[in-house]
PDB file of C-alpha atoms in Angstrom:
ATOM      1  CA  MET A  40     -10.295  18.715 -27.882  1.00  0.00           C
ATOM      2  CA  ARG A  41     -11.546  15.261 -27.113  1.00  0.00           C
ATOM      3  CA  PRO A  42      -9.242  12.498 -28.272  1.00  0.00           C
ATOM      4  CA  GLN A  43     -10.666   9.560 -30.144  1.00  0.00           C
ATOM      5  CA  LEU A  44     -10.662   6.699 -27.696  1.00  0.00           C
ATOM      6  CA  GLU A  45     -10.581   3.017 -28.312  1.00  0.00           C
ATOM      7  CA  SER A  46     -13.342   1.061 -26.662  1.00  0.00           C
ATOM      8  CA  ARG A  47     -12.065  -2.466 -26.498  1.00  0.00           C
ATOM      9  CA  HIS A  48     -12.928  -2.835 -22.849  1.00  0.00           C
ATOM     10  CA  SER A  49     -16.053  -1.177 -21.599  1.00  0.00           C
ATOM     11  CA  PRO A  50     -14.902   1.787 -19.468  1.00  0.00           C
ATOM     12  CA  THR A  51     -15.098   0.993 -15.790  1.00  0.00           C
ATOM     13  CA  ARG A  52     -17.905   2.878 -14.196  1.00  0.00           C
ATOM     14  CA  TYR A  53     -17.803   5.375 -11.364  1.00  0.00           C
ATOM     15  CA  ILE A  54     -19.871   3.083  -9.196  1.00  0.00           C
ATOM     16  CA  SER A  55     -16.975   0.620  -8.988  1.00  0.00           C
ATOM     17  CA  TYR A  56     -14.754   3.282  -7.405  1.00  0.00           C
ATOM     18  CA  VAL A  57     -17.456   4.515  -5.057  1.00  0.00           C
ATOM     19  CA  VAL A  58     -18.220   1.000  -3.813  1.00  0.00           C
ATOM     20  CA  GLY A  59     -14.520   0.251  -3.383  1.00  0.00           C
ATOM     21  CA  PHE A  60     -13.935   3.508  -1.527  1.00  0.00           C
ATOM     22  CA  VAL A  61     -16.860   3.036   0.869  1.00  0.00           C
ATOM     23  CA  LEU A  62     -15.946  -0.597   1.599  1.00  0.00           C
ATOM     24  CA  SER A  63     -12.285   0.363   2.206  1.00  0.00           C
ATOM     25  CA  ILE A  64     -13.270   3.107   4.642  1.00  0.00           C
ATOM     26  CA  ILE A  65     -15.562   0.733   6.511  1.00  0.00           C
ATOM     27  CA  ALA A  66     -12.775  -1.870   6.741  1.00  0.00           C
ATOM     28  CA  THR A  67     -10.214   0.705   7.912  1.00  0.00           C
ATOM     29  CA  LEU A  68     -12.490   2.145  10.597  1.00  0.00           C
ATOM     30  CA  MET A  69     -13.495  -1.337  11.734  1.00  0.00           C
ATOM     31  CA  ALA A  70      -9.853  -2.412  12.199  1.00  0.00           C
ATOM     32  CA  TYR A  71      -9.055   0.866  13.952  1.00  0.00           C
ATOM     33  CA  LEU A  72     -11.988   0.733  16.384  1.00  0.00           C
ATOM     34  CA  ILE A  73     -11.378  -2.927  17.221  1.00  0.00           C
ATOM     35  CA  VAL A  74      -7.771  -2.154  18.158  1.00  0.00           C
ATOM     36  CA  VAL A  75      -8.378   1.102  20.010  1.00  0.00           C
ATOM     37  CA  ASN A  76     -11.155  -0.391  22.140  1.00  0.00           C
ATOM     38  CA  HIS A  77      -9.312  -3.723  22.719  1.00  0.00           C
ATOM     39  CA  VAL A  78     -12.436  -5.720  21.918  1.00  0.00           C
ATOM     40  CA  TRP A  79     -10.654  -9.092  21.957  1.00  0.00           C
ATOM     41  CA  PRO A  80      -7.496 -10.439  23.631  1.00  0.00           C
ATOM     42  CA  MET A  81      -4.253  -9.624  21.831  1.00  0.00           C
ATOM     43  CA  ALA A  82      -3.614 -13.000  20.175  1.00  0.00           C
ATOM     44  CA  THR A  83      -7.082 -12.959  18.589  1.00  0.00           C
ATOM     45  CA  LEU A  84      -6.750  -9.301  17.595  1.00  0.00           C
ATOM     46  CA  ILE A  85      -3.655  -9.958  15.459  1.00  0.00           C
ATOM     47  CA  TYR A  86      -5.469 -12.529  13.331  1.00  0.00           C
ATOM     48  CA  ILE A  87      -8.570 -10.350  13.024  1.00  0.00           C
ATOM     49  CA  ILE A  88      -6.509  -7.330  11.900  1.00  0.00           C
ATOM     50  CA  LEU A  89      -4.685  -9.483   9.328  1.00  0.00           C
ATOM     51  CA  ALA A  90      -8.018 -10.855   8.086  1.00  0.00           C
ATOM     52  CA  ILE A  91      -9.402  -7.314   7.675  1.00  0.00           C
ATOM     53  CA  ALA A  92      -6.216  -6.224   5.857  1.00  0.00           C
ATOM     54  CA  VAL A  93      -6.486  -9.127   3.413  1.00  0.00           C
ATOM     55  CA  THR A  94     -10.187  -8.359   2.871  1.00  0.00           C
ATOM     56  CA  GLN A  95      -9.263  -4.777   2.076  1.00  0.00           C
ATOM     57  CA  LEU A  96      -6.533  -5.982  -0.303  1.00  0.00           C
ATOM     58  CA  ILE A  97      -9.165  -7.983  -2.182  1.00  0.00           C
ATOM     59  CA  ILE A  98     -11.592  -5.018  -2.177  1.00  0.00           C
ATOM     60  CA  GLN A  99      -8.984  -2.667  -3.649  1.00  0.00           C
ATOM     61  CA  VAL A 100      -7.663  -5.168  -6.166  1.00  0.00           C
ATOM     62  CA  VAL A 101     -11.186  -5.807  -7.450  1.00  0.00           C
ATOM     63  CA  PHE A 102     -12.676  -2.289  -7.338  1.00  0.00           C
ATOM     64  CA  PHE A 103      -9.601  -0.081  -7.924  1.00  0.00           C
ATOM     65  CA  LEU A 104      -7.037  -2.151  -9.810  1.00  0.00           C
ATOM     66  CA  HIS A 105      -9.718  -4.038 -11.803  1.00  0.00           C
ATOM     67  CA  ILE A 106      -7.682  -7.189 -11.980  1.00  0.00           C
ATOM     68  CA  GLY A 107      -9.216  -9.807 -14.252  1.00  0.00           C
ATOM     69  CA  ARG A 108     -10.035  -7.118 -16.797  1.00  0.00           C
ATOM     70  CA  GLY A 109      -7.582  -6.903 -19.678  1.00  0.00           C
ATOM     71  CA  SER A 110      -4.845  -9.447 -20.276  1.00  0.00           C
ATOM     72  CA  HIS A 111      -4.872 -12.519 -18.064  1.00  0.00           C
ATOM     73  CA  TRP A 112      -1.096 -12.200 -17.648  1.00  0.00           C
ATOM     74  CA  ARG A 113      -1.727  -9.477 -15.139  1.00  0.00           C
ATOM     75  CA  PHE A 114      -3.689 -11.919 -13.030  1.00  0.00           C
ATOM     76  CA  VAL A 115      -1.028 -14.621 -13.408  1.00  0.00           C
ATOM     77  CA  THR A 116       1.848 -12.301 -12.396  1.00  0.00           C
ATOM     78  CA  PHE A 117      -0.256 -11.025  -9.486  1.00  0.00           C
ATOM     79  CA  ILE A 118      -0.813 -14.542  -8.147  1.00  0.00           C
ATOM     80  CA  PHE A 119       2.877 -15.316  -8.635  1.00  0.00           C
ATOM     81  CA  ALA A 120       3.866 -12.157  -6.729  1.00  0.00           C
ATOM     82  CA  ILE A 121       1.519 -13.098  -3.871  1.00  0.00           C
ATOM     83  CA  LEU A 122       3.166 -16.522  -3.747  1.00  0.00           C
ATOM     84  CA  ILE A 123       6.671 -14.996  -3.554  1.00  0.00           C
ATOM     85  CA  VAL A 124       5.535 -12.477  -0.922  1.00  0.00           C
ATOM     86  CA  LEU A 125       4.039 -15.245   1.225  1.00  0.00           C
ATOM     87  CA  ILE A 126       7.199 -17.364   0.921  1.00  0.00           C
ATOM     88  CA  ILE A 127       9.386 -14.407   1.950  1.00  0.00           C
ATOM     89  CA  VAL A 128       7.238 -13.186   4.839  1.00  0.00           C
ATOM     90  CA  VAL A 129       5.987 -16.470   6.306  1.00  0.00           C
ATOM     91  CA  GLY A 130       9.335 -18.170   5.708  1.00  0.00           C
ATOM     92  CA  THR A 131      11.282 -15.390   7.414  1.00  0.00           C
ATOM     93  CA  ILE A 132       9.031 -15.275  10.458  1.00  0.00           C
ATOM     94  CA  TRP A 133       9.059 -19.054  10.755  1.00  0.00           C
ATOM     95  CA  ILE A 134      12.843 -19.379  10.462  1.00  0.00           C
ATOM     96  CA  MET A 135      13.670 -16.448  12.745  1.00  0.00           C
ATOM     97  CA  ASN A 136      11.247 -17.571  15.470  1.00  0.00           C
ATOM     98  CA  ASN A 137      12.727 -21.047  15.289  1.00  0.00           C
ATOM     99  CA  LEU A 138      16.213 -19.586  15.522  1.00  0.00           C
ATOM    100  CA  ASN A 139      15.286 -17.438  18.521  1.00  0.00           C
ATOM    101  CA  TYR A 140      13.781 -20.477  20.202  1.00  0.00           C
ATOM    102  CA  ASN A 141      16.860 -22.630  19.629  1.00  0.00           C
ATOM    103  CA  MET A 142      19.338 -19.921  20.614  1.00  0.00           C
ATOM    104  CA  MET A 143      17.798 -18.835  23.923  1.00  0.00           C
ATOM    105  CA  ARG A 144      20.492 -17.869  26.391  1.00  0.00           C
ATOM    106  CA  MET A 145      19.923 -20.143  29.373  1.00  0.00           C
ATOM    107  CA  THR A 146      21.851 -22.136  31.892  1.00  0.00           C
ATOM    108  CA  PRO A 147      21.056 -25.883  31.928  1.00  0.00           C
ATOM    109  CA  ALA A 148      18.999 -25.373  35.100  1.00  0.00           C
ATOM    110  CA  GLN A 149      16.940 -22.602  33.504  1.00  0.00           C
ATOM    111  CA  GLN A 150      16.504 -24.764  30.439  1.00  0.00           C
ATOM    112  CA  GLU A 151      15.126 -27.615  32.483  1.00  0.00           C
ATOM    113  CA  LEU A 152      12.718 -25.286  34.220  1.00  0.00           C
ATOM    114  CA  TYR A 153      11.628 -23.809  30.886  1.00  0.00           C
ATOM    115  CA  MET A 154      11.034 -27.256  29.442  1.00  0.00           C
ATOM    116  CA  GLN A 155       8.930 -28.284  32.437  1.00  0.00           C
ATOM    117  CA  HIS A 156       6.824 -25.130  32.397  1.00  0.00           C
ATOM    118  CA  ASN A 157       6.348 -24.450  28.700  1.00  0.00           C
ATOM    119  CA  GLU A 158       6.830 -27.742  26.906  1.00  0.00           C
ATOM    120  CA  GLY A 159       5.497 -30.186  29.485  1.00  0.00           C
ATOM    121  CA  ILE A 160       8.644 -32.337  29.298  1.00  0.00           C
TER     122      ILE A 160
ATOM    123  CA  MET B1474      -7.979   0.184 -38.402  1.00  0.00           C
ATOM    124  CA  LYS B1475      -4.773  -1.862 -38.304  1.00  0.00           C
ATOM    125  CA  ASP B1476      -2.982   1.026 -36.577  1.00  0.00           C
ATOM    126  CA  ILE B1477      -5.527   1.105 -33.790  1.00  0.00           C
ATOM    127  CA  VAL B1478      -5.184  -2.630 -33.196  1.00  0.00           C
ATOM    128  CA  GLU B1479      -1.412  -2.271 -33.092  1.00  0.00           C
ATOM    129  CA  GLU B1480      -1.654   0.682 -30.725  1.00  0.00           C
ATOM    130  CA  ILE B1481      -3.833  -1.274 -28.329  1.00  0.00           C
ATOM    131  CA  ALA B1482      -1.382  -4.180 -28.414  1.00  0.00           C
ATOM    132  CA  VAL B1483       1.510  -1.840 -27.562  1.00  0.00           C
ATOM    133  CA  LYS B1484      -0.522  -0.231 -24.772  1.00  0.00           C
ATOM    134  CA  GLU B1485      -1.362  -3.627 -23.285  1.00  0.00           C
ATOM    135  CA  LYS B1486       2.309  -4.594 -23.357  1.00  0.00           C
ATOM    136  CA  LYS B1487       3.326  -1.370 -21.627  1.00  0.00           C
ATOM    137  CA  THR B1488       0.648  -1.856 -18.980  1.00  0.00           C
ATOM    138  CA  LEU B1489       1.800  -5.416 -18.384  1.00  0.00           C
ATOM    139  CA  GLY B1490       5.432  -4.284 -18.132  1.00  0.00           C
ATOM    140  CA  PHE B1491       4.522  -1.637 -15.594  1.00  0.00           C
ATOM    141  CA  TRP B1492       2.396  -4.138 -13.719  1.00  0.00           C
ATOM    142  CA  ILE B1493       5.358  -6.536 -13.491  1.00  0.00           C
ATOM    143  CA  TYR B1494       7.446  -3.668 -12.091  1.00  0.00           C
ATOM    144  CA  LEU B1495       4.771  -3.129  -9.421  1.00  0.00           C
ATOM    145  CA  MET B1496       4.850  -6.824  -8.563  1.00  0.00           C
ATOM    146  CA  THR B1497       8.646  -6.715  -8.082  1.00  0.00           C
ATOM    147  CA  ASP B1498       8.094  -3.679  -5.856  1.00  0.00           C
ATOM    148  CA  CYS B1499       5.721  -5.907  -3.895  1.00  0.00           C
ATOM    149  CA  VAL B1500       8.602  -8.306  -3.318  1.00  0.00           C
ATOM    150  CA  LEU B1501      10.795  -5.418  -2.116  1.00  0.00           C
ATOM    151  CA  PHE B1502       8.123  -4.423   0.408  1.00  0.00           C
ATOM    152  CA  ALA B1503       7.690  -8.067   1.412  1.00  0.00           C
ATOM    153  CA  GLY B1504      11.349  -8.118   2.452  1.00  0.00           C
ATOM    154  CA  LEU B1505      10.921  -4.962   4.518  1.00  0.00           C
ATOM    155  CA  PHE B1506       7.702  -6.272   6.101  1.00  0.00           C
ATOM    156  CA  ALA B1507       9.421  -9.545   7.002  1.00  0.00           C
ATOM    157  CA  THR B1508      12.297  -7.611   8.577  1.00  0.00           C
ATOM    158  CA  PHE B1509       9.881  -5.506  10.579  1.00  0.00           C
ATOM    159  CA  ALA B1510       7.915  -8.546  11.731  1.00  0.00           C
ATOM    160  CA  VAL B1511      11.100 -10.193  12.994  1.00  0.00           C
ATOM    161  CA  LEU B1512      12.526  -7.076  14.682  1.00  0.00           C
ATOM    162  CA  ARG B1513       9.197  -5.854  16.072  1.00  0.00           C
ATOM    163  CA  THR B1514      10.042  -6.806  19.653  1.00  0.00           C
ATOM    164  CA  SER B1515      13.783  -5.955  19.503  1.00  0.00           C
ATOM    165  CA  THR B1516      13.431  -2.572  21.168  1.00  0.00           C
ATOM    166  CA  ALA B1517      16.786  -2.636  23.018  1.00  0.00           C
ATOM    167  CA  ASN B1518      15.338  -0.826  26.071  1.00  0.00           C
ATOM    168  CA  GLY B1519      13.965   1.827  23.731  1.00  0.00           C
ATOM    169  CA  PRO B1520      10.268   2.599  23.337  1.00  0.00           C
ATOM    170  CA  THR B1521       7.791   0.036  22.005  1.00  0.00           C
ATOM    171  CA  GLY B1522       5.324   0.741  19.243  1.00  0.00           C
ATOM    172  CA  ALA B1523       2.503   1.278  21.728  1.00  0.00           C
ATOM    173  CA  GLN B1524       4.493   4.085  23.368  1.00  0.00           C
ATOM    174  CA  ILE B1525       5.340   6.100  20.248  1.00  0.00           C
ATOM    175  CA  PHE B1526       2.435   5.605  17.808  1.00  0.00           C
ATOM    176  CA  ASP B1527      -0.300   8.214  17.825  1.00  0.00           C
ATOM    177  CA  MET B1528      -3.320   6.262  16.600  1.00  0.00           C
ATOM    178  CA  PRO B1529      -5.743   9.075  15.610  1.00  0.00           C
ATOM    179  CA  PHE B1530      -2.882  10.732  13.702  1.00  0.00           C
ATOM    180  CA  VAL B1531      -2.158   7.521  11.773  1.00  0.00           C
ATOM    181  CA  LEU B1532      -5.861   7.001  11.077  1.00  0.00           C
ATOM    182  CA  SER B1533      -6.077  10.472   9.509  1.00  0.00           C
ATOM    183  CA  GLU B1534      -3.014   9.669   7.353  1.00  0.00           C
ATOM    184  CA  THR B1535      -4.700   6.455   6.214  1.00  0.00           C
ATOM    185  CA  LEU B1536      -7.977   8.157   5.359  1.00  0.00           C
ATOM    186  CA  ILE B1537      -6.159  10.878   3.401  1.00  0.00           C
ATOM    187  CA  LEU B1538      -4.254   8.338   1.308  1.00  0.00           C
ATOM    188  CA  LEU B1539      -7.402   6.257   0.787  1.00  0.00           C
ATOM    189  CA  THR B1540      -9.269   9.330  -0.451  1.00  0.00           C
ATOM    190  CA  SER B1541      -6.436  10.213  -2.827  1.00  0.00           C
ATOM    191  CA  SER B1542      -6.633   6.664  -4.230  1.00  0.00           C
ATOM    192  CA  PHE B1543     -10.336   7.313  -4.844  1.00  0.00           C
ATOM    193  CA  THR B1544      -9.784  10.723  -6.478  1.00  0.00           C
ATOM    194  CA  ILE B1545      -7.148   9.347  -8.891  1.00  0.00           C
ATOM    195  CA  GLY B1546      -9.811   6.833  -9.928  1.00  0.00           C
ATOM    196  CA  LEU B1547     -12.182   9.744 -10.613  1.00  0.00           C
ATOM    197  CA  ALA B1548      -9.453  11.451 -12.677  1.00  0.00           C
ATOM    198  CA  ILE B1549      -9.082   8.286 -14.768  1.00  0.00           C
ATOM    199  CA  GLN B1550     -12.839   8.173 -15.268  1.00  0.00           C
ATOM    200  CA  GLY B1551     -12.790  11.783 -16.440  1.00  0.00           C
ATOM    201  CA  SER B1552      -9.893  11.164 -18.796  1.00  0.00           C
ATOM    202  CA  ALA B1553     -11.484   8.026 -20.264  1.00  0.00           C
ATOM    203  CA  ARG B1554     -14.465  10.160 -21.254  1.00  0.00           C
ATOM    204  CA  GLY B1555     -12.222  12.913 -22.627  1.00  0.00           C
ATOM    205  CA  TYR B1556     -13.097  15.595 -20.041  1.00  0.00           C
ATOM    206  CA  LYS B1557      -9.870  17.558 -19.624  1.00  0.00           C
ATOM    207  CA  LYS B1558     -10.962  20.001 -16.911  1.00  0.00           C
ATOM    208  CA  GLN B1559     -12.472  17.280 -14.769  1.00  0.00           C
ATOM    209  CA  THR B1560      -9.317  15.198 -15.124  1.00  0.00           C
ATOM    210  CA  LEU B1561      -7.116  18.144 -14.164  1.00  0.00           C
ATOM    211  CA  PHE B1562      -9.293  18.984 -11.176  1.00  0.00           C
ATOM    212  CA  TRP B1563      -9.122  15.466  -9.740  1.00  0.00           C
ATOM    213  CA  LEU B1564      -5.388  15.230 -10.453  1.00  0.00           C
ATOM    214  CA  ILE B1565      -4.805  18.415  -8.475  1.00  0.00           C
ATOM    215  CA  VAL B1566      -6.990  17.118  -5.634  1.00  0.00           C
ATOM    216  CA  THR B1567      -4.957  13.888  -5.659  1.00  0.00           C
ATOM    217  CA  PHE B1568      -1.742  15.887  -5.540  1.00  0.00           C
ATOM    218  CA  ALA B1569      -2.984  17.968  -2.596  1.00  0.00           C
ATOM    219  CA  LEU B1570      -4.008  14.840  -0.665  1.00  0.00           C
ATOM    220  CA  GLY B1571      -0.736  13.073  -1.468  1.00  0.00           C
ATOM    221  CA  ALA B1572       1.273  16.127  -0.394  1.00  0.00           C
ATOM    222  CA  ALA B1573      -0.766  16.347   2.839  1.00  0.00           C
ATOM    223  CA  PHE B1574      -0.039  12.676   3.515  1.00  0.00           C
ATOM    224  CA  LEU B1575       3.690  13.120   2.921  1.00  0.00           C
ATOM    225  CA  THR B1576       3.780  16.218   5.145  1.00  0.00           C
ATOM    226  CA  LEU B1577       2.074  14.341   7.978  1.00  0.00           C
ATOM    227  CA  GLU B1578       4.474  11.428   7.609  1.00  0.00           C
ATOM    228  CA  LEU B1579       7.547  13.675   7.594  1.00  0.00           C
ATOM    229  CA  SER B1580       6.298  15.608  10.625  1.00  0.00           C
ATOM    230  CA  GLU B1581       5.848  12.280  12.425  1.00  0.00           C
ATOM    231  CA  PHE B1582       9.414  11.294  11.497  1.00  0.00           C
ATOM    232  CA  SER B1583      10.903  14.601  12.614  1.00  0.00           C
ATOM    233  CA  HIS B1584       8.924  14.433  15.866  1.00  0.00           C
ATOM    234  CA  LEU B1585      10.279  10.937  16.566  1.00  0.00           C
ATOM    235  CA  THR B1586      13.886  11.933  15.866  1.00  0.00           C
ATOM    236  CA  GLN B1587      13.572  15.100  17.916  1.00  0.00           C
ATOM    237  CA  VAL B1588      12.439  13.283  21.048  1.00  0.00           C
ATOM    238  CA  GLY B1589      15.375  10.898  20.647  1.00  0.00           C
ATOM    239  CA  ASN B1590      13.577   7.952  19.072  1.00  0.00           C
ATOM    240  CA  GLY B1591      15.410   8.061  15.760  1.00  0.00           C
ATOM    241  CA  TRP B1592      16.253   5.139  13.496  1.00  0.00           C
ATOM    242  CA  ASP B1593      19.488   4.534  15.443  1.00  0.00           C
ATOM    243  CA  LYS B1594      17.705   3.863  18.747  1.00  0.00           C
ATOM    244  CA  SER B1595      16.799   0.198  18.253  1.00  0.00           C
ATOM    245  CA  ALA B1596      16.385  -2.506  15.621  1.00  0.00           C
ATOM    246  CA  PHE B1597      12.620  -2.019  15.886  1.00  0.00           C
ATOM    247  CA  LEU B1598      12.918   1.679  15.009  1.00  0.00           C
ATOM    248  CA  SER B1599      15.433   0.990  12.213  1.00  0.00           C
ATOM    249  CA  SER B1600      13.057  -1.435  10.526  1.00  0.00           C
ATOM    250  CA  TYR B1601      10.130   0.931  11.152  1.00  0.00           C
ATOM    251  CA  PHE B1602      11.882   3.909   9.518  1.00  0.00           C
ATOM    252  CA  THR B1603      13.098   1.793   6.594  1.00  0.00           C
ATOM    253  CA  LEU B1604       9.683   0.324   5.841  1.00  0.00           C
ATOM    254  CA  VAL B1605       7.602   3.478   6.276  1.00  0.00           C
ATOM    255  CA  GLY B1606      10.339   5.645   4.729  1.00  0.00           C
ATOM    256  CA  THR B1607      10.508   3.486   1.595  1.00  0.00           C
ATOM    257  CA  HIS B1608       6.769   3.883   1.178  1.00  0.00           C
ATOM    258  CA  GLY B1609       7.129   7.638   1.703  1.00  0.00           C
ATOM    259  CA  LEU B1610       9.852   7.756  -0.957  1.00  0.00           C
ATOM    260  CA  HIS B1611       7.501   6.047  -3.407  1.00  0.00           C
ATOM    261  CA  ILE B1612       4.828   8.619  -2.574  1.00  0.00           C
ATOM    262  CA  ALA B1613       7.324  11.461  -3.145  1.00  0.00           C
ATOM    263  CA  ILE B1614       8.301  10.054  -6.562  1.00  0.00           C
ATOM    264  CA  GLY B1615       4.621   9.595  -7.395  1.00  0.00           C
ATOM    265  CA  LEU B1616       3.971  13.260  -6.543  1.00  0.00           C
ATOM    266  CA  LEU B1617       6.813  14.319  -8.868  1.00  0.00           C
ATOM    267  CA  TRP B1618       5.286  12.207 -11.650  1.00  0.00           C
ATOM    268  CA  LEU B1619       1.894  13.756 -10.903  1.00  0.00           C
ATOM    269  CA  VAL B1620       3.283  17.308 -11.196  1.00  0.00           C
ATOM    270  CA  VAL B1621       4.772  16.495 -14.611  1.00  0.00           C
ATOM    271  CA  MET B1622       1.439  15.105 -15.816  1.00  0.00           C
ATOM    272  CA  ILE B1623      -0.551  18.055 -14.471  1.00  0.00           C
ATOM    273  CA  PHE B1624       1.720  20.479 -16.352  1.00  0.00           C
ATOM    274  CA  ARG B1625       1.534  18.414 -19.529  1.00  0.00           C
ATOM    275  CA  LEU B1626      -2.251  18.376 -19.396  1.00  0.00           C
ATOM    276  CA  TRP B1627      -2.415  22.047 -18.511  1.00  0.00           C
ATOM    277  CA  TYR B1628      -0.263  23.279 -21.400  1.00  0.00           C
ATOM    278  CA  LEU B1629      -0.515  20.624 -24.095  1.00  0.00           C
ATOM    279  CA  LYS B1630      -3.318  18.978 -25.981  1.00  0.00           C
ATOM    280  CA  PHE B1631      -5.015  15.965 -24.488  1.00  0.00           C
ATOM    281  CA  LYS B1632      -3.639  12.926 -26.297  1.00  0.00           C
ATOM    282  CA  GLN B1633      -4.092   9.172 -26.195  1.00  0.00           C
ATOM    283  CA  SER B1634      -0.559   8.808 -24.806  1.00  0.00           C
ATOM    284  CA  ASP B1635      -1.548  11.026 -21.861  1.00  0.00           C
ATOM    285  CA  LEU B1636      -4.436   8.711 -21.114  1.00  0.00           C
ATOM    286  CA  ASN B1637      -2.112   5.717 -21.133  1.00  0.00           C
ATOM    287  CA  ARG B1638       0.330   7.451 -18.792  1.00  0.00           C
ATOM    288  CA  LEU B1639      -2.503   8.430 -16.480  1.00  0.00           C
ATOM    289  CA  ALA B1640      -3.714   4.830 -16.379  1.00  0.00           C
ATOM    290  CA  LEU B1641      -0.220   3.659 -15.410  1.00  0.00           C
ATOM    291  CA  PHE B1642       0.025   6.351 -12.744  1.00  0.00           C
ATOM    292  CA  ALA B1643      -3.324   5.271 -11.316  1.00  0.00           C
ATOM    293  CA  LEU B1644      -2.019   1.698 -11.048  1.00  0.00           C
ATOM    294  CA  PHE B1645       1.043   2.997  -9.181  1.00  0.00           C
ATOM    295  CA  TRP B1646      -1.031   5.117  -6.819  1.00  0.00           C
ATOM    296  CA  HIS B1647      -3.542   2.364  -6.033  1.00  0.00           C
ATOM    297  CA  PHE B1648      -0.613   0.020  -5.414  1.00  0.00           C
ATOM    298  CA  LEU B1649       0.904   2.446  -2.889  1.00  0.00           C
ATOM    299  CA  ASP B1650      -2.466   2.649  -1.169  1.00  0.00           C
ATOM    300  CA  VAL B1651      -2.587  -1.148  -0.875  1.00  0.00           C
ATOM    301  CA  VAL B1652       0.944  -1.184   0.587  1.00  0.00           C
ATOM    302  CA  TRP B1653      -0.070   1.508   3.083  1.00  0.00           C
ATOM    303  CA  ILE B1654      -3.046  -0.569   4.235  1.00  0.00           C
ATOM    304  CA  PHE B1655      -0.603  -3.294   5.224  1.00  0.00           C
ATOM    305  CA  ILE B1656       1.694  -0.758   6.912  1.00  0.00           C
ATOM    306  CA  PHE B1657      -1.320   0.603   8.798  1.00  0.00           C
ATOM    307  CA  SER B1658      -2.464  -2.875   9.855  1.00  0.00           C
ATOM    308  CA  ILE B1659       0.859  -4.538  10.589  1.00  0.00           C
ATOM    309  CA  VAL B1660       3.108  -1.693  11.743  1.00  0.00           C
ATOM    310  CA  TYR B1661       0.649   0.600  13.494  1.00  0.00           C
ATOM    311  CA  LEU B1662      -2.275  -1.567  14.601  1.00  0.00           C
ATOM    312  CA  ILE B1663      -0.421  -4.785  15.459  1.00  0.00           C
ATOM    313  CA  GLY B1664       2.857  -3.015  16.364  1.00  0.00           C
ATOM    314  CA  GLY B1665       0.916  -0.663  18.624  1.00  0.00           C
ATOM    315  CA  LEU B1666      -0.728  -3.509  20.560  1.00  0.00           C
ATOM    316  CA  SER B1667       2.179  -4.719  22.652  1.00  0.00           C
TER     317      SER B1667
END
């Protein structure tokens, strides 16, 4: 038996899922091949992988989760969650790196050497 | 007519409530990701990520989960048009892919612990097992939910409430796929570089 369905929002079409799926696979394979073949130096690679991951996040949010359709509160809470996530992750990495830097175990002589070599002081 | 309007309002509220739960889950994963990022290099003379991660294996895990995210979308499309058999078929495919993913992940975990690289080896491995294990736990709970829905659809009539539940499940499953993409990128690809 087919239930009677409401049609307030036009049903999302198959094509949206297919496009999202194909784009996600391309992004995944691209990130994988770049890393496995070491196309760029490591420092560059990290940023490129993160950029591809964020691109894929946007792809999936648009084509799979269909954000922006339905109530706008979903979009607002999503943006708020992203903000909290960024504060937690970036803040933690920032603070802990700073802490590691300030708490390096060194003798005064080593410290002086380190300062001369790495900080130019 | 009034009933339908009310029903849609209730459905929207439920969807929003579930969505807010997913966003708080995001914050949970953010904490675990931050921990991993900080402890990534704290290997305590144990192995580094590059030594223990098997890249082709992880890629196959990723592709399996990505495909299951696609098939749950197809199930939703079937259910929105009222096709019960099509919905059931794609739900079962999703379950099979999800179970395959979980099996691969567990076999990876048991392999790591057997060769002596368990969660107690170093801070890096502790944070790795916690982050990936929490995601695996979500997948396991999702599979349980999926089994319940498959049985409901198999034995009972197809109702509007089933469609709403399916839509919520699809949100959950897509969300887990998004989290896995970040695990794949940050833990395996970046963690496997050094």
